């Protein structure tokens, strides 16, 4: 990015889902576009203009995992949005260069289905190539480094209900 080009200062509105199974383990998917690193993430995505946050979370969950609203129970939403900044090398490359990071509202959802209900190819293009269930304490170690603080915050806020 040239020195003369203005850096974005706006945060992309986003939702995230901490989906937990009956064992209290959280769903993580391995991103198709980042196979070179052993990074896994919880479902998340942008909020469309005028879209209700809960509806956006359920939409993103179904698009990324094939898990529909009928298979989950929403337990909690973060009290405040959580922001993160993109690392310098990604600014201007993601989201058409419009955002400097994301402002996320997270939802804790209990998964009432089985692994057979997960369909990573439910949406074209798929975002994940694999999934697994992990203890919430392990989430921070699986995510890309610039999102670690977000995952710490989400796990801390939802820990009493997991």
Short mmCIF file of C-alpha atoms in Angstrom, two decimals:
data_model
loop_
_atom_site.label_atom_id
_atom_site.label_comp_id
_atom_site.label_asym_id
_atom_site.label_seq_id
_atom_site.Cartn_x
_atom_site.Cartn_y
_atom_site.Cartn_z
CA UNK A 1 0.00 0.00 0.00
CA UNK A 2 1.47 3.35 -0.94
CA UNK A 3 2.14 6.01 1.66
CA UNK A 4 -0.26 8.35 -0.12
CA UNK A 5 -3.17 5.93 0.05
CA UNK A 6 -5.42 6.48 3.07
CA UNK A 7 -5.71 3.54 5.42
CA UNK A 8 -9.24 2.37 6.19
CA UNK A 9 -10.59 3.29 9.62
CA UNK A 10 -13.96 1.56 9.47
CA UNK A 11 -14.70 -1.81 11.10
CA UNK A 12 -16.66 -4.47 9.25
CA UNK A 13 -19.85 -5.46 11.10
CA UNK A 14 -19.61 -9.15 11.84
CA UNK A 15 -21.11 -11.96 13.91
CA UNK A 16 -19.48 -15.07 15.29
CA UNK A 17 -20.84 -18.32 16.68
CA UNK A 18 -19.37 -20.40 19.46
CA UNK A 19 -21.22 -23.64 18.78
CA UNK A 20 -20.87 -26.14 21.62
CA UNK A 21 -21.89 -29.77 21.64
CA UNK A 22 -23.31 -31.85 24.51
CA UNK A 23 -19.76 -32.41 25.83
CA UNK A 24 -19.12 -28.66 26.10
CA UNK A 25 -16.64 -28.73 23.21
CA UNK A 26 -16.61 -25.96 20.61
CA UNK A 27 -16.83 -26.39 16.84
CA UNK A 28 -13.88 -25.19 14.78
CA UNK A 29 -13.36 -25.44 11.05
CA UNK A 30 -10.14 -25.38 9.07
CA UNK A 31 -10.38 -22.66 6.44
CA UNK A 32 -10.00 -23.81 2.84
CA UNK A 33 -8.04 -20.65 2.00
CA UNK A 34 -5.46 -21.12 4.77
CA UNK A 35 -4.34 -24.76 4.59
CA UNK A 36 -0.65 -23.89 4.93
CA UNK A 37 -1.11 -22.97 8.58
CA UNK A 38 -2.76 -25.18 11.15
CA UNK A 39 -5.34 -22.53 11.92
CA UNK A 40 -8.94 -23.29 12.82
CA UNK A 41 -11.77 -20.89 13.54
CA UNK A 42 -15.31 -20.76 14.77
CA UNK A 43 -18.04 -19.80 12.27
CA UNK A 44 -18.22 -16.07 11.62
CA UNK A 45 -19.13 -13.64 8.88
CA UNK A 46 -20.32 -10.25 7.83
CA UNK A 47 -23.67 -8.72 8.65
CA UNK A 48 -25.70 -7.49 5.68
CA UNK A 49 -27.01 -3.93 5.81
CA UNK A 50 -30.16 -3.87 7.96
CA UNK A 51 -29.81 -7.53 8.95
CA UNK A 52 -30.70 -8.57 12.49
CA UNK A 53 -27.60 -9.83 14.35
CA UNK A 54 -29.18 -13.09 15.52
CA UNK A 55 -30.48 -13.78 12.00
CA UNK A 56 -27.01 -13.05 10.60
CA UNK A 57 -25.42 -15.47 13.09
CA UNK A 58 -27.86 -18.24 12.19
CA UNK A 59 -27.34 -17.56 8.46
CA UNK A 60 -23.55 -17.68 8.77
CA UNK A 61 -23.73 -20.85 10.86
CA UNK A 62 -25.86 -22.60 8.25
CA UNK A 63 -23.76 -21.37 5.32
CA UNK A 64 -20.47 -22.49 6.86
CA UNK A 65 -21.54 -25.69 8.63
CA UNK A 66 -24.91 -26.77 7.25
CA UNK A 67 -26.29 -26.56 10.80
CA UNK A 68 -29.75 -24.99 10.70
CA UNK A 69 -31.55 -22.90 13.32
CA UNK A 70 -33.70 -25.93 14.25
CA UNK A 71 -30.55 -27.76 15.41
CA UNK A 72 -29.36 -25.12 17.89
CA UNK A 73 -30.42 -23.30 21.01
CA UNK A 74 -29.12 -19.75 21.43
CA UNK A 75 -27.81 -19.39 24.97
CA UNK A 76 -26.17 -15.96 25.08
CA UNK A 77 -24.85 -13.03 23.09
CA UNK A 78 -21.78 -10.98 23.99
CA UNK A 79 -22.71 -7.91 26.00
CA UNK A 80 -20.50 -5.65 23.88
CA UNK A 81 -19.07 -6.04 20.38
CA UNK A 82 -15.44 -7.14 20.21
CA UNK A 83 -13.13 -5.38 17.75
CA UNK A 84 -9.92 -6.55 16.21
CA UNK A 85 -7.53 -4.87 13.81
CA UNK A 86 -6.09 -6.60 10.78
CA UNK A 87 -2.33 -7.01 10.71
CA UNK A 88 -0.64 -4.43 8.52
CA UNK A 89 0.10 -6.93 5.74
CA UNK A 90 -3.63 -7.68 5.29
CA UNK A 91 -4.98 -4.12 5.36
CA UNK A 92 -6.19 -3.22 1.90
CA UNK A 93 -6.27 -6.87 0.78
CA UNK A 94 -9.42 -8.13 2.49
CA UNK A 95 -12.98 -6.90 2.05
CA UNK A 96 -12.02 -4.80 -1.00
CA UNK A 97 -9.74 -2.69 1.20
CA UNK A 98 -12.67 -0.99 2.93
CA UNK A 99 -12.09 -2.09 6.54
CA UNK A 100 -9.23 -2.00 9.05
CA UNK A 101 -10.70 -4.89 11.03
CA UNK A 102 -13.95 -6.31 12.31
CA UNK A 103 -16.41 -5.47 15.05
CA UNK A 104 -17.95 -8.76 16.09
CA UNK A 105 -20.97 -9.73 18.14
CA UNK A 106 -20.67 -13.34 19.26
CA UNK A 107 -23.42 -15.85 20.03
CA UNK A 108 -23.11 -18.95 22.17
CA UNK A 109 -25.25 -21.74 20.72
CA UNK A 110 -25.79 -25.29 21.91
CA UNK A 111 -25.73 -27.85 19.09
CA UNK A 112 -28.62 -30.29 19.48
CA UNK A 113 -27.74 -32.38 16.42
CA UNK A 114 -25.05 -34.91 15.57
CA UNK A 115 -21.85 -34.74 13.52
CA UNK A 116 -23.83 -36.24 10.62
CA UNK A 117 -25.80 -32.96 10.50
CA UNK A 118 -22.65 -30.96 9.73
CA UNK A 119 -22.27 -30.27 5.99
CA UNK A 120 -19.22 -28.17 5.16
CA UNK A 121 -20.34 -27.99 1.52
CA UNK A 122 -23.77 -26.55 2.34
CA UNK A 123 -22.79 -23.28 0.69
CA UNK A 124 -20.81 -22.66 -2.48
CA UNK A 125 -18.05 -21.80 -2.05
CA UNK A 126 -17.30 -23.75 1.12
CA UNK A 127 -15.20 -22.01 3.78
CA UNK A 128 -13.99 -25.04 5.74
CA UNK A 129 -12.31 -28.24 4.54
CA UNK A 130 -12.45 -30.04 7.90
CA UNK A 131 -13.95 -29.64 11.37
CA UNK A 132 -13.41 -30.86 14.89
CA UNK A 133 -14.68 -30.28 18.42
CA UNK A 134 -12.24 -28.86 20.97
CA UNK A 135 -12.27 -27.78 24.58
CA UNK A 136 -12.94 -24.03 24.79
CA UNK A 137 -9.60 -23.51 26.55
CA UNK A 138 -7.84 -24.75 23.37
CA UNK A 139 -9.53 -22.26 21.03
CA UNK A 140 -6.96 -19.51 21.48
CA UNK A 141 -4.17 -21.84 20.37
CA UNK A 142 -5.94 -22.72 17.11
CA UNK A 143 -6.82 -19.28 15.70
CA UNK A 144 -4.63 -16.97 13.66
CA UNK A 145 -2.50 -14.82 15.99
CA UNK A 146 -4.30 -11.52 15.38
CA UNK A 147 -7.63 -12.98 16.60
CA UNK A 148 -6.33 -14.57 19.84
CA UNK A 149 -7.56 -11.70 22.03
CA UNK A 150 -11.06 -12.04 20.53
CA UNK A 151 -11.18 -15.75 21.30
CA UNK A 152 -9.95 -15.18 24.86
CA UNK A 153 -12.75 -12.64 25.37
CA UNK A 154 -15.44 -14.90 23.89
CA UNK A 155 -14.40 -17.91 25.98
CA UNK A 156 -14.23 -15.80 29.15
CA UNK A 157 -17.67 -14.28 28.58
CA UNK A 158 -19.37 -17.59 27.75
CA UNK A 159 -17.49 -19.88 30.16
CA UNK A 160 -20.23 -20.01 32.81
CA UNK A 161 -22.71 -21.45 30.29
CA UNK A 162 -20.48 -23.87 28.38
#
